[in-house]
Tab-separated table of C-alpha atoms and ligand atoms in Angstrom:
chain	number	residue	atom	x	y	z
A	1	MET	CA	50.195	-57.250	-295.088
A	2	SER	CA	49.060	-60.745	-295.649
A	3	ARG	CA	51.424	-62.418	-298.070
A	4	GLY	CA	54.675	-61.288	-296.570
A	5	LEU	CA	57.591	-61.676	-298.917
A	6	ALA	CA	55.728	-63.265	-301.816
A	7	GLN	CA	52.858	-60.885	-302.603
A	8	GLY	CA	52.993	-60.974	-306.400
A	9	ARG	CA	51.787	-64.478	-307.026
A	10	PHE	CA	48.553	-64.197	-305.024
A	11	ASP	CA	45.207	-62.463	-305.340
A	12	ALA	CA	43.544	-63.629	-302.183
A	13	GLU	CA	44.472	-63.103	-298.561
A	14	ALA	CA	45.876	-65.976	-296.572
A	15	ASP	CA	43.325	-67.673	-294.338
A	16	PRO	CA	43.888	-66.667	-290.689
A	17	LEU	CA	43.872	-70.259	-289.522
A	18	PHE	CA	46.383	-71.126	-292.233
A	19	ARG	CA	48.516	-68.250	-290.965
A	20	GLN	CA	48.355	-69.684	-287.484
A	21	LEU	CA	49.444	-73.065	-288.782
A	22	ASN	CA	52.112	-71.681	-291.060
A	23	ASP	CA	53.755	-68.874	-289.115
A	24	SER	CA	56.950	-69.821	-287.346
A	25	LEU	CA	57.671	-66.446	-285.765
A	26	PRO	CA	56.138	-67.589	-282.446
A	27	PHE	CA	59.146	-69.875	-282.023
A	28	ASP	CA	61.797	-68.960	-284.598
A	29	HIS	CA	62.139	-65.470	-283.106
A	30	ARG	CA	64.895	-67.138	-281.111
A	31	LEU	CA	66.992	-67.121	-284.287
A	32	LEU	CA	66.919	-63.339	-284.547
A	33	VAL	CA	70.566	-62.680	-283.716
A	34	GLN	CA	71.752	-65.486	-285.985
A	35	ASP	CA	69.518	-64.298	-288.826
A	36	ILE	CA	70.970	-60.793	-288.667
A	37	GLU	CA	74.554	-62.044	-288.381
A	38	GLY	CA	74.003	-64.304	-291.385
A	39	SER	CA	72.530	-61.364	-293.284
A	40	ILE	CA	75.530	-59.151	-292.535
A	41	ALA	CA	77.841	-61.824	-293.918
A	42	TRP	CA	75.544	-62.378	-296.906
A	43	ALA	CA	75.559	-58.657	-297.748
A	44	ALA	CA	79.369	-58.755	-297.847
A	45	ALA	CA	79.270	-61.864	-300.034
A	46	ILE	CA	76.955	-60.384	-302.659
A	47	ALA	CA	78.905	-57.126	-302.584
A	48	GLY	CA	81.971	-59.255	-303.335
A	49	ALA	CA	80.071	-60.698	-306.291
A	50	GLY	CA	79.329	-57.216	-307.608
A	51	VAL	CA	75.623	-57.104	-306.637
A	52	LEU	CA	76.061	-54.183	-304.210
A	53	SER	CA	78.285	-51.141	-304.429
A	54	ALA	CA	80.628	-50.401	-301.548
A	55	ASP	CA	78.328	-47.614	-300.467
A	56	GLU	CA	75.248	-49.847	-300.557
A	57	LEU	CA	77.078	-52.487	-298.557
A	58	ALA	CA	78.062	-49.902	-295.963
A	59	GLN	CA	74.466	-48.694	-295.631
A	60	LEU	CA	73.054	-52.199	-295.322
A	61	THR	CA	75.711	-53.222	-292.837
A	62	THR	CA	75.087	-50.187	-290.662
A	63	ALA	CA	71.353	-50.808	-290.664
A	64	LEU	CA	71.778	-54.515	-289.906
A	65	ASN	CA	74.208	-53.739	-287.110
A	66	SER	CA	71.721	-51.448	-285.464
A	67	LEU	CA	69.056	-54.148	-285.774
A	68	LEU	CA	71.550	-56.515	-284.177
A	69	ALA	CA	72.198	-54.139	-281.299
A	70	GLU	CA	68.457	-53.756	-280.811
A	71	ALA	CA	67.967	-57.555	-280.908
A	72	LYS	CA	70.583	-58.046	-278.235
A	73	ALA	CA	69.346	-55.215	-276.034
A	74	SER	CA	65.618	-56.014	-276.350
A	75	PRO	CA	65.195	-59.622	-277.460
A	76	ASP	CA	61.446	-59.491	-276.781
A	77	LEU	CA	60.710	-56.584	-279.084
A	78	ILE	CA	60.246	-58.968	-282.014
A	79	LEU	CA	57.302	-60.565	-280.190
A	80	GLN	CA	55.272	-57.456	-280.928
A	81	SER	CA	55.307	-58.574	-284.574
A	82	LEU	CA	53.596	-61.917	-283.929
A	83	GLY	CA	50.744	-62.295	-286.410
A	84	ARG	CA	52.320	-59.709	-288.651
A	85	ASP	CA	55.477	-61.384	-289.967
A	86	GLU	CA	55.474	-65.010	-290.984
A	87	ASP	CA	58.902	-65.854	-289.641
A	88	VAL	CA	62.115	-64.362	-288.324
A	89	HIS	CA	63.513	-63.965	-291.844
A	90	SER	CA	60.538	-61.934	-293.050
A	91	TYR	CA	60.713	-59.858	-289.871
A	92	VAL	CA	64.369	-58.925	-290.373
A	93	GLU	CA	63.833	-58.122	-294.057
A	94	ARG	CA	60.820	-55.916	-293.306
A	95	ARG	CA	62.653	-54.054	-290.586
A	96	LEU	CA	65.618	-53.566	-292.902
A	97	ILE	CA	63.439	-52.184	-295.692
A	98	GLU	CA	61.726	-49.887	-293.195
A	99	SER	CA	65.139	-48.648	-292.174
A	100	VAL	CA	66.983	-48.192	-295.491
A	101	GLY	CA	64.136	-48.180	-298.010
A	102	ALA	CA	64.381	-49.848	-301.421
A	103	LEU	CA	68.024	-50.793	-300.901
A	104	GLY	CA	66.875	-53.284	-298.250
A	105	LYS	CA	65.121	-55.207	-301.010
A	106	LYS	CA	68.488	-56.067	-302.569
A	107	LEU	CA	69.696	-58.140	-299.630
A	108	HIS	CA	67.752	-61.238	-300.591
A	109	THR	CA	69.486	-61.424	-303.996
A	110	GLY	CA	70.715	-64.959	-304.643
A	111	ARG	CA	69.527	-66.179	-301.272
A	112	SER	CA	66.509	-68.209	-300.188
A	113	ARG	CA	64.939	-68.635	-296.815
A	114	ASN	CA	65.846	-72.288	-297.245
A	115	ASP	CA	69.584	-71.749	-297.007
A	116	GLN	CA	68.988	-68.917	-294.569
A	117	VAL	CA	67.053	-71.007	-292.057
A	118	ALA	CA	69.557	-73.853	-292.303
A	119	THR	CA	72.361	-71.364	-291.647
A	120	ASP	CA	70.592	-69.671	-288.736
A	121	LEU	CA	69.888	-73.018	-287.122
A	122	ARG	CA	73.465	-74.173	-287.467
A	123	LEU	CA	74.720	-70.954	-285.919
A	124	TRP	CA	72.201	-71.252	-283.101
A	125	THR	CA	72.976	-74.931	-282.485
A	126	ARG	CA	76.708	-74.257	-282.435
A	127	GLY	CA	76.267	-71.603	-279.743
A	128	ALA	CA	73.938	-73.819	-277.739
A	129	ILE	CA	76.374	-76.740	-277.924
A	130	ASP	CA	79.153	-74.517	-276.597
A	131	ALA	CA	76.978	-73.472	-273.679
A	132	ARG	CA	76.065	-77.120	-272.919
A	133	LEU	CA	79.756	-78.115	-273.027
A	134	GLY	CA	80.397	-75.575	-270.272
A	135	GLU	CA	77.470	-76.891	-268.221
A	136	LEU	CA	78.589	-80.496	-268.685
A	137	ARG	CA	81.989	-79.484	-267.383
A	138	GLU	CA	80.450	-78.042	-264.207
A	139	ALA	CA	78.404	-81.200	-263.693
A	140	ARG	CA	81.544	-83.329	-264.102
A	141	ILE	CA	83.409	-81.162	-261.610
A	142	SER	CA	80.675	-81.702	-259.025
A	143	LEU	CA	80.913	-85.473	-259.556
A	144	VAL	CA	84.684	-85.433	-259.139
A	145	ASN	CA	84.342	-83.310	-256.002
A	146	LEU	CA	81.834	-85.796	-254.615
A	147	ALA	CA	84.223	-88.636	-255.440
A	148	ASP	CA	86.988	-86.784	-253.639
A	149	ARG	CA	84.864	-86.256	-250.526
A	150	GLU	CA	83.715	-89.870	-250.469
A	151	ARG	CA	86.907	-91.612	-251.475
A	152	ALA	CA	86.915	-93.579	-248.212
A	153	THR	CA	83.183	-94.351	-248.127
A	154	ILE	CA	82.295	-97.977	-248.791
A	155	LEU	CA	79.024	-98.672	-250.554
A	156	PRO	CA	77.402	-101.906	-251.663
A	157	GLY	CA	77.648	-102.212	-255.427
A	158	TYR	CA	74.538	-103.756	-257.003
A	159	THR	CA	73.709	-105.889	-259.991
A	160	HIS	CA	70.068	-106.867	-260.578
A	161	LEU	CA	69.466	-104.449	-257.690
A	162	GLN	CA	70.872	-107.159	-255.401
A	163	ARG	CA	73.918	-106.392	-253.288
A	164	ALA	CA	76.845	-107.714	-255.289
A	165	GLN	CA	80.263	-106.476	-254.150
A	166	PRO	CA	81.495	-103.590	-252.030
A	167	ILE	CA	82.696	-100.551	-253.953
A	168	LEU	CA	83.808	-97.057	-253.026
A	169	PHE	CA	81.199	-94.321	-253.177
A	170	ALA	CA	83.808	-92.405	-255.158
A	171	HIS	CA	83.814	-95.170	-257.755
A	172	TRP	CA	80.059	-94.794	-258.130
A	173	ALA	CA	80.407	-91.014	-258.676
A	174	LEU	CA	83.218	-91.491	-261.174
A	175	ALA	CA	81.106	-93.932	-263.180
A	176	TYR	CA	78.732	-91.052	-263.944
A	177	GLU	CA	81.672	-88.715	-264.520
A	178	SER	CA	82.905	-91.141	-267.201
A	179	MET	CA	79.489	-91.066	-268.864
A	180	LEU	CA	79.385	-87.274	-268.902
A	181	ALA	CA	82.943	-87.167	-270.256
A	182	ARG	CA	81.719	-89.225	-273.208
A	183	ASP	CA	78.768	-86.877	-273.613
A	184	VAL	CA	81.249	-84.020	-273.900
A	185	ALA	CA	83.288	-85.892	-276.513
A	186	ARG	CA	80.155	-86.810	-278.462
A	187	LEU	CA	78.815	-83.270	-278.461
A	188	SER	CA	82.188	-81.855	-279.522
A	189	ASP	CA	82.306	-84.311	-282.419
A	190	CYS	CA	78.798	-83.411	-283.387
A	191	ARG	CA	79.716	-79.717	-283.298
A	192	ALA	CA	82.182	-80.275	-286.133
A	193	ARG	CA	79.353	-81.541	-288.365
A	194	VAL	CA	77.054	-78.704	-287.268
A	195	ASN	CA	79.651	-76.086	-288.154
A	196	ILE	CA	79.184	-76.116	-291.938
A	197	CYS	CA	77.784	-73.205	-293.956
A	198	PRO	CA	74.743	-73.736	-296.231
A	199	LEU	CA	74.619	-70.129	-297.520
A	200	GLY	CA	75.029	-70.003	-301.285
A	201	SER	CA	72.822	-73.056	-301.771
A	202	ALA	CA	69.860	-70.744	-302.472
A	203	ALA	CA	66.508	-72.548	-302.539
A	204	LEU	CA	67.906	-75.875	-303.688
A	205	ALA	CA	70.150	-75.663	-306.770
A	206	GLY	CA	72.889	-73.227	-305.766
A	207	THR	CA	72.980	-69.463	-306.158
A	208	THR	CA	73.607	-67.936	-309.583
A	209	TYR	CA	75.880	-65.195	-308.200
A	210	PRO	CA	79.639	-65.748	-308.112
A	211	ILE	CA	80.016	-65.464	-304.347
A	212	ASP	CA	83.094	-66.665	-302.471
A	213	ARG	CA	81.532	-69.385	-300.348
A	214	VAL	CA	84.742	-70.234	-298.545
A	215	LYS	CA	85.188	-66.674	-297.355
A	216	LEU	CA	81.495	-66.411	-296.472
A	217	ALA	CA	81.726	-69.577	-294.368
A	218	ARG	CA	84.788	-68.251	-292.549
A	219	ASP	CA	83.153	-64.872	-291.930
A	220	LEU	CA	80.503	-66.710	-289.926
A	221	GLY	CA	82.989	-68.908	-288.067
A	222	PHE	CA	82.045	-72.042	-290.037
A	223	THR	CA	84.826	-74.446	-290.975
A	224	SER	CA	83.679	-74.864	-294.590
A	225	PRO	CA	80.795	-74.392	-297.027
A	226	SER	CA	78.390	-77.300	-297.515
A	227	ALA	CA	79.194	-79.617	-300.415
A	228	ASN	CA	75.765	-80.047	-302.023
A	229	SER	CA	72.986	-77.486	-302.260
A	230	LEU	CA	70.109	-79.997	-302.165
A	231	ASP	CA	71.554	-81.666	-299.105
A	232	ALA	CA	72.382	-78.377	-297.388
A	233	THR	CA	68.836	-77.057	-297.603
A	234	ALA	CA	67.012	-80.309	-296.869
A	235	ASP	CA	69.188	-82.063	-294.330
A	236	ARG	CA	68.592	-81.791	-290.609
A	237	ASP	CA	70.749	-84.638	-289.421
A	238	PHE	CA	72.846	-82.101	-287.551
A	239	ILE	CA	69.768	-81.500	-285.407
A	240	ALA	CA	69.038	-85.203	-284.989
A	241	GLU	CA	72.629	-85.833	-283.956
A	242	THR	CA	72.602	-82.936	-281.505
A	243	LEU	CA	69.325	-84.208	-280.065
A	244	PHE	CA	70.768	-87.679	-279.707
A	245	CYS	CA	73.719	-86.268	-277.762
A	246	ILE	CA	71.277	-84.415	-275.530
A	247	ALA	CA	68.978	-87.397	-275.089
A	248	GLN	CA	71.930	-89.607	-274.204
A	249	ALA	CA	73.246	-87.114	-271.654
A	250	SER	CA	69.758	-86.857	-270.173
A	251	VAL	CA	69.578	-90.637	-269.890
A	252	HIS	CA	72.854	-90.585	-267.972
A	253	LEU	CA	71.457	-87.969	-265.616
A	254	SER	CA	68.279	-89.987	-265.298
A	255	ARG	CA	70.131	-93.114	-264.200
A	256	MET	CA	72.198	-91.136	-261.719
A	257	ALA	CA	69.034	-89.543	-260.369
A	258	GLU	CA	67.388	-92.953	-260.035
A	259	ASP	CA	70.332	-94.251	-257.994
A	260	LEU	CA	70.132	-91.232	-255.727
A	261	ILE	CA	66.363	-91.542	-255.345
A	262	LEU	CA	66.826	-95.129	-254.189
A	263	PHE	CA	69.741	-94.167	-251.959
A	264	MET	CA	67.561	-91.572	-250.255
A	265	THR	CA	64.700	-93.917	-249.413
A	266	GLN	CA	64.370	-94.990	-245.818
A	267	GLU	CA	64.955	-98.534	-247.100
A	268	TYR	CA	68.489	-97.646	-248.232
A	269	GLY	CA	69.200	-94.568	-246.127
A	270	PHE	CA	72.570	-93.903	-247.787
A	271	VAL	CA	72.189	-90.222	-248.561
A	272	GLU	CA	70.309	-87.133	-247.547
A	273	MET	CA	69.556	-84.458	-250.129
A	274	GLY	CA	69.732	-80.761	-249.356
A	275	ASP	CA	66.544	-78.876	-248.493
A	276	SER	CA	67.122	-76.590	-251.464
A	277	VAL	CA	66.519	-79.381	-253.998
A	278	THR	CA	63.767	-81.327	-252.252
A	279	SER	CA	60.160	-80.572	-251.467
A	280	GLY	CA	57.609	-81.427	-248.842
A	281	SER	CA	54.222	-83.028	-249.165
A	282	SER	CA	51.064	-80.968	-248.917
A	283	LEU	CA	49.512	-83.708	-246.826
A	284	MET	CA	52.185	-85.741	-245.056
A	285	PRO	CA	54.274	-83.550	-242.783
A	286	GLN	CA	57.157	-86.016	-242.474
A	287	LYS	CA	57.903	-86.211	-246.211
A	288	LYS	CA	61.013	-84.918	-247.941
A	289	ASN	CA	60.755	-85.755	-251.602
A	290	PRO	CA	63.658	-85.924	-254.068
A	291	ASP	CA	61.871	-83.797	-256.699
A	292	ALA	CA	64.992	-82.462	-258.403
A	293	CYS	CA	66.192	-85.998	-259.057
A	294	GLU	CA	62.737	-87.157	-260.090
A	295	LEU	CA	62.676	-84.392	-262.668
A	296	LEU	CA	66.154	-85.254	-263.927
A	297	ARG	CA	64.681	-88.696	-264.490
A	298	GLY	CA	61.365	-87.466	-265.865
A	299	LYS	CA	62.740	-84.855	-268.256
A	300	SER	CA	64.781	-87.472	-270.088
A	301	GLY	CA	61.558	-88.884	-271.535
A	302	ARG	CA	60.772	-85.508	-273.030
A	303	MET	CA	64.256	-85.160	-274.535
A	304	ILE	CA	64.061	-88.620	-276.066
A	305	GLY	CA	60.727	-87.477	-277.492
A	306	SER	CA	62.432	-84.541	-279.205
A	307	LEU	CA	64.909	-86.880	-280.870
A	308	VAL	CA	62.149	-89.183	-282.056
A	309	SER	CA	60.199	-86.181	-283.282
A	310	ILE	CA	62.926	-84.890	-285.636
A	311	LEU	CA	63.736	-88.360	-286.952
A	312	THR	CA	60.068	-88.989	-287.665
A	313	THR	CA	59.706	-85.628	-289.404
A	314	MET	CA	62.668	-86.409	-291.649
A	315	LYS	CA	62.090	-90.003	-292.545
A	316	GLY	CA	59.748	-89.700	-295.520
A	317	LEU	CA	60.694	-86.275	-296.867
A	318	PRO	CA	61.522	-86.021	-300.556
A	319	LEU	CA	64.374	-83.683	-301.509
A	320	ALA	CA	64.767	-80.835	-301.083
A	321	TYR	CA	63.083	-78.341	-298.717
A	322	ASN	CA	59.534	-79.058	-297.517
A	323	LYS	CA	57.606	-77.039	-294.968
A	324	ASP	CA	57.644	-80.049	-292.670
A	325	LEU	CA	61.193	-78.961	-291.888
A	326	GLN	CA	59.808	-76.009	-289.981
A	327	GLU	CA	58.948	-78.592	-287.311
A	328	ASP	CA	62.665	-78.993	-286.613
A	329	LYS	CA	62.913	-76.030	-284.292
A	330	GLU	CA	60.659	-76.583	-281.314
A	331	PRO	CA	62.111	-79.983	-280.343
A	332	LEU	CA	65.614	-78.550	-280.649
A	333	PHE	CA	64.838	-75.433	-278.632
A	334	ASP	CA	62.934	-77.359	-276.007
A	335	ALA	CA	65.536	-80.101	-275.567
A	336	MET	CA	68.318	-77.515	-275.271
A	337	GLU	CA	66.397	-75.639	-272.619
A	338	GLN	CA	65.573	-78.777	-270.649
A	339	ILE	CA	69.056	-80.293	-270.716
A	340	SER	CA	70.538	-76.962	-269.744
A	341	MET	CA	68.299	-76.763	-266.694
A	342	CYS	CA	69.041	-80.371	-265.763
A	343	LEU	CA	72.803	-79.971	-266.124
A	344	ARG	CA	72.775	-76.812	-264.040
A	345	VAL	CA	70.795	-78.517	-261.286
A	346	VAL	CA	73.296	-81.388	-260.971
A	347	PRO	CA	75.946	-79.428	-259.002
A	348	ARG	CA	73.234	-78.169	-256.649
A	349	VAL	CA	72.086	-81.708	-255.964
A	350	LEU	CA	75.570	-83.170	-255.582
A	351	ASP	CA	77.251	-80.346	-253.694
A	352	GLY	CA	74.515	-80.513	-251.056
A	353	LEU	CA	74.432	-84.299	-250.844
A	354	LYS	CA	75.111	-85.671	-247.366
A	355	VAL	CA	76.375	-89.230	-247.498
A	356	ARG	CA	75.581	-91.351	-244.441
A	357	ARG	CA	78.875	-93.149	-244.442
A	358	ASP	CA	78.101	-95.591	-241.631
A	359	ALA	CA	74.849	-96.664	-243.224
A	360	CYS	CA	76.647	-97.253	-246.532
A	361	ARG	CA	79.325	-99.298	-244.819
A	362	ASP	CA	76.816	-101.344	-242.805
A	363	ALA	CA	74.904	-102.139	-245.970
A	364	ALA	CA	78.111	-103.127	-247.749
A	365	MET	CA	78.810	-105.558	-244.921
A	366	GLY	CA	75.397	-107.163	-245.213
A	367	GLY	CA	73.904	-109.134	-248.042
A	368	TYR	CA	76.926	-111.433	-248.335
A	369	ALA	CA	78.622	-108.914	-250.580
A	370	ASN	CA	81.973	-110.393	-249.542
A	371	ALA	CA	81.171	-113.885	-250.857
A	372	THR	CA	83.354	-113.372	-253.944
A	373	GLU	CA	86.245	-112.523	-251.617
A	374	LEU	CA	85.832	-115.882	-249.949
A	375	ALA	CA	85.847	-117.671	-253.295
A	376	ASP	CA	88.996	-115.755	-254.282
A	377	TYR	CA	90.527	-116.697	-250.923
A	378	LEU	CA	89.946	-120.372	-251.744
A	379	VAL	CA	91.383	-119.915	-255.211
A	380	GLY	CA	94.459	-118.455	-253.515
A	381	LYS	CA	94.701	-121.729	-251.583
A	382	GLY	CA	94.682	-123.751	-254.798
A	383	VAL	CA	90.963	-124.605	-255.001
A	384	PRO	CA	89.692	-124.370	-258.632
A	385	PHE	CA	87.278	-121.395	-258.965
A	386	ARG	CA	84.141	-123.428	-259.867
A	387	GLU	CA	84.646	-125.617	-256.831
A	388	ALA	CA	85.320	-122.570	-254.645
A	389	HIS	CA	82.075	-121.029	-255.966
A	390	ASP	CA	80.111	-124.124	-254.845
A	391	ILE	CA	81.727	-124.214	-251.419
A	392	VAL	CA	81.013	-120.537	-250.803
A	393	GLY	CA	77.437	-120.973	-252.028
A	394	ARG	CA	76.927	-123.645	-249.367
A	395	LEU	CA	78.577	-121.449	-246.733
A	396	VAL	CA	76.268	-118.553	-247.618
A	397	ARG	CA	73.238	-120.812	-247.293
A	398	HIS	CA	74.525	-122.015	-243.952
A	399	ALA	CA	75.092	-118.432	-242.744
A	400	ILE	CA	71.595	-117.419	-243.942
A	401	SER	CA	70.065	-120.296	-241.969
A	402	LYS	CA	71.867	-119.073	-238.863
A	403	TYR	CA	70.979	-115.417	-239.509
A	404	VAL	CA	74.639	-114.385	-239.456
A	405	LYS	CA	77.136	-112.776	-241.789
A	406	LEU	CA	79.927	-114.863	-243.334
A	407	GLU	CA	82.513	-113.311	-241.048
A	408	GLU	CA	80.347	-114.257	-238.048
A	409	LEU	CA	80.584	-117.995	-238.775
A	410	ALA	CA	82.850	-120.001	-236.485
A	411	LEU	CA	86.001	-121.510	-237.947
A	412	VAL	CA	84.469	-125.009	-237.642
A	413	ASP	CA	81.561	-123.901	-239.812
A	414	PHE	CA	84.102	-123.041	-242.485
A	415	THR	CA	86.244	-126.148	-242.137
A	416	GLU	CA	83.175	-128.396	-242.218
A	417	GLN	CA	82.650	-127.231	-245.800
A	418	CYS	CA	86.299	-127.041	-246.760
A	419	LYS	CA	89.371	-128.226	-244.908
A	420	THR	CA	91.649	-125.705	-246.622
A	421	ILE	CA	90.022	-122.760	-244.841
A	422	GLY	CA	92.165	-121.405	-241.999
A	423	PRO	CA	91.888	-118.594	-239.432
A	424	ASP	CA	93.240	-116.101	-242.025
A	425	VAL	CA	89.781	-116.296	-243.652
A	426	TYR	CA	88.506	-113.526	-241.353
A	427	GLU	CA	91.058	-111.086	-242.758
A	428	ALA	CA	90.016	-112.021	-246.285
A	429	LEU	CA	86.377	-111.303	-245.450
A	430	LYS	CA	87.012	-107.728	-244.330
A	431	LEU	CA	85.595	-105.029	-246.576
A	432	ASP	CA	88.875	-103.190	-246.915
A	433	THR	CA	90.716	-106.348	-247.896
A	434	GLY	CA	88.332	-106.931	-250.767
A	435	LEU	CA	88.606	-103.352	-251.958
A	436	ALA	CA	92.385	-103.324	-251.760
A	437	ARG	CA	92.432	-106.350	-254.061
A	438	ARG	CA	90.752	-104.326	-256.802
A	439	GLU	CA	93.535	-101.965	-257.728
A	440	VAL	CA	93.298	-102.928	-261.386
A	441	LEU	CA	93.061	-99.964	-263.754
A	442	GLY	CA	89.376	-98.985	-263.712
A	443	GLY	CA	88.697	-100.951	-260.514
A	444	THR	CA	87.310	-99.783	-257.187
A	445	GLY	CA	90.519	-100.191	-255.143
A	446	PRO	CA	91.345	-97.030	-253.180
A	447	LYS	CA	94.564	-96.391	-255.106
A	448	ALA	CA	92.920	-97.020	-258.475
A	449	VAL	CA	90.126	-94.628	-257.503
A	450	ALA	CA	92.583	-91.964	-256.319
A	451	GLU	CA	94.289	-92.207	-259.696
A	452	ALA	CA	90.960	-92.034	-261.477
A	453	ILE	CA	90.134	-88.840	-259.573
A	454	GLU	CA	93.472	-87.369	-260.669
A	455	ARG	CA	92.861	-88.384	-264.285
A	456	ALA	CA	89.412	-86.822	-264.237
A	457	ARG	CA	90.764	-83.604	-262.720
A	458	ALA	CA	93.523	-83.478	-265.333
A	459	SER	CA	91.070	-83.933	-268.200
A	460	LEU	CA	88.888	-81.156	-266.755
A	461	ARG	CA	91.943	-78.889	-266.557
A	462	ASP	CA	92.791	-79.534	-270.223
A	463	PHE	CA	89.272	-78.752	-271.314
A	464	HIS	CA	88.792	-75.079	-272.423
B	1	LIG	N1	60.016	-70.616	-291.553
B	1	LIG	C1	60.617	-71.523	-292.476
B	1	LIG	C2	61.206	-72.702	-291.710
B	1	LIG	O1	61.333	-72.593	-290.554
B	1	LIG	C3	61.706	-70.836	-293.241
B	1	LIG	C4	61.964	-71.424	-294.580
B	1	LIG	C5	60.816	-71.127	-295.455
B	1	LIG	N2	61.035	-71.613	-296.756
B	1	LIG	C6	60.039	-71.776	-297.615
B	1	LIG	N3	60.343	-72.264	-298.775
B	1	LIG	N4	58.805	-71.541	-297.326
B	1	LIG	O2	61.528	-73.722	-292.254
């Protein structure tokens, strides 16, 4: 067979190279289960509209159910039909006709592959989103567990990659947990827009059969039928939005990975990654490379590429369906696969992370990260903040010239710059003092962080 489902119109065979360009079975075979489920619901809908008798419906449903069982048991069987069927829809229809004979030819009544593919993709995307939501949850749990383990570990916080102020390691972990919590919320929102049923739109103008679209949508677990048949068959913004959610989550993972890569360098020396997620060098025997994290970082580029790809495909397309839309699938499938792998790797990286607490603390004590504390101390003594900022700036310069930390300066060094400074300055310069002053909601104070851990745990309990 060379013309698949549309023999009648053509005399000549399709060119083999054209077939190679045009066939989507090599990748849309992944929609097999969804295509059969959609077909089962469609058979019921056209039976409801009087197109099939009860007996015909029963026969078609039985045959489709056995195809469904086969698809679930042997998902690779369909690959034997590569080069034979153009796409997953033609494959299912051919198999159905082979199984029930001429009756199988009735199934496509009032339906087009255009509404069919849009429906299959929405069903597939919905399932994939649900799986990702579960994986995001596991990644969040591993971040909260890390925060819990390291709630007493003090780390230098950076801006401009310069040591800025001491923070708790837990606060760092919870920053990424907050990002992933937003990714969950975004993806759940997006799911609501994915979960709309295009069936009944036919090729572009709406089917001519009086089917109950509301019931059909519900049968497939959709919240409602689509509102406009042109839009339903031509729109792929549900894919773009899903890909944005994925790309954004991957960017969060990428930033986290980048932090950890830096933290694992000998220059920082804050963490050690487990052997199971690192690799050695083929040449340099001493190396332990953070490959898992480098790939979390690297894969994000590819996922951003998928988002750009679908947006670019869509941007100039006239209504309604155009074959360009067939290019929607591979970026979606690929991004889903990549983000899934990345999310599942996160707990392995974090659960096996050894934090070198002393090294973190030593680093937090260096780099004059407590200079803001000194300025705040002066403010507490009635010095206006701008003035305090200047005084501390001079004190830092003085300490740098003597190669000492602020807390290593003698009291006279302090009083030379500012008479108001007293011996209580040394208490103010301690790391724990600075942290304890940041108990504001969302701050890095130990109590605020303990509460944040509780809040995160509670939100993870509520979820699912
Ligand atoms: N394989 C096609 C796709 O993925 C299915 C829809 C085909 N529709 C058509 N009018 N040729 O988009």
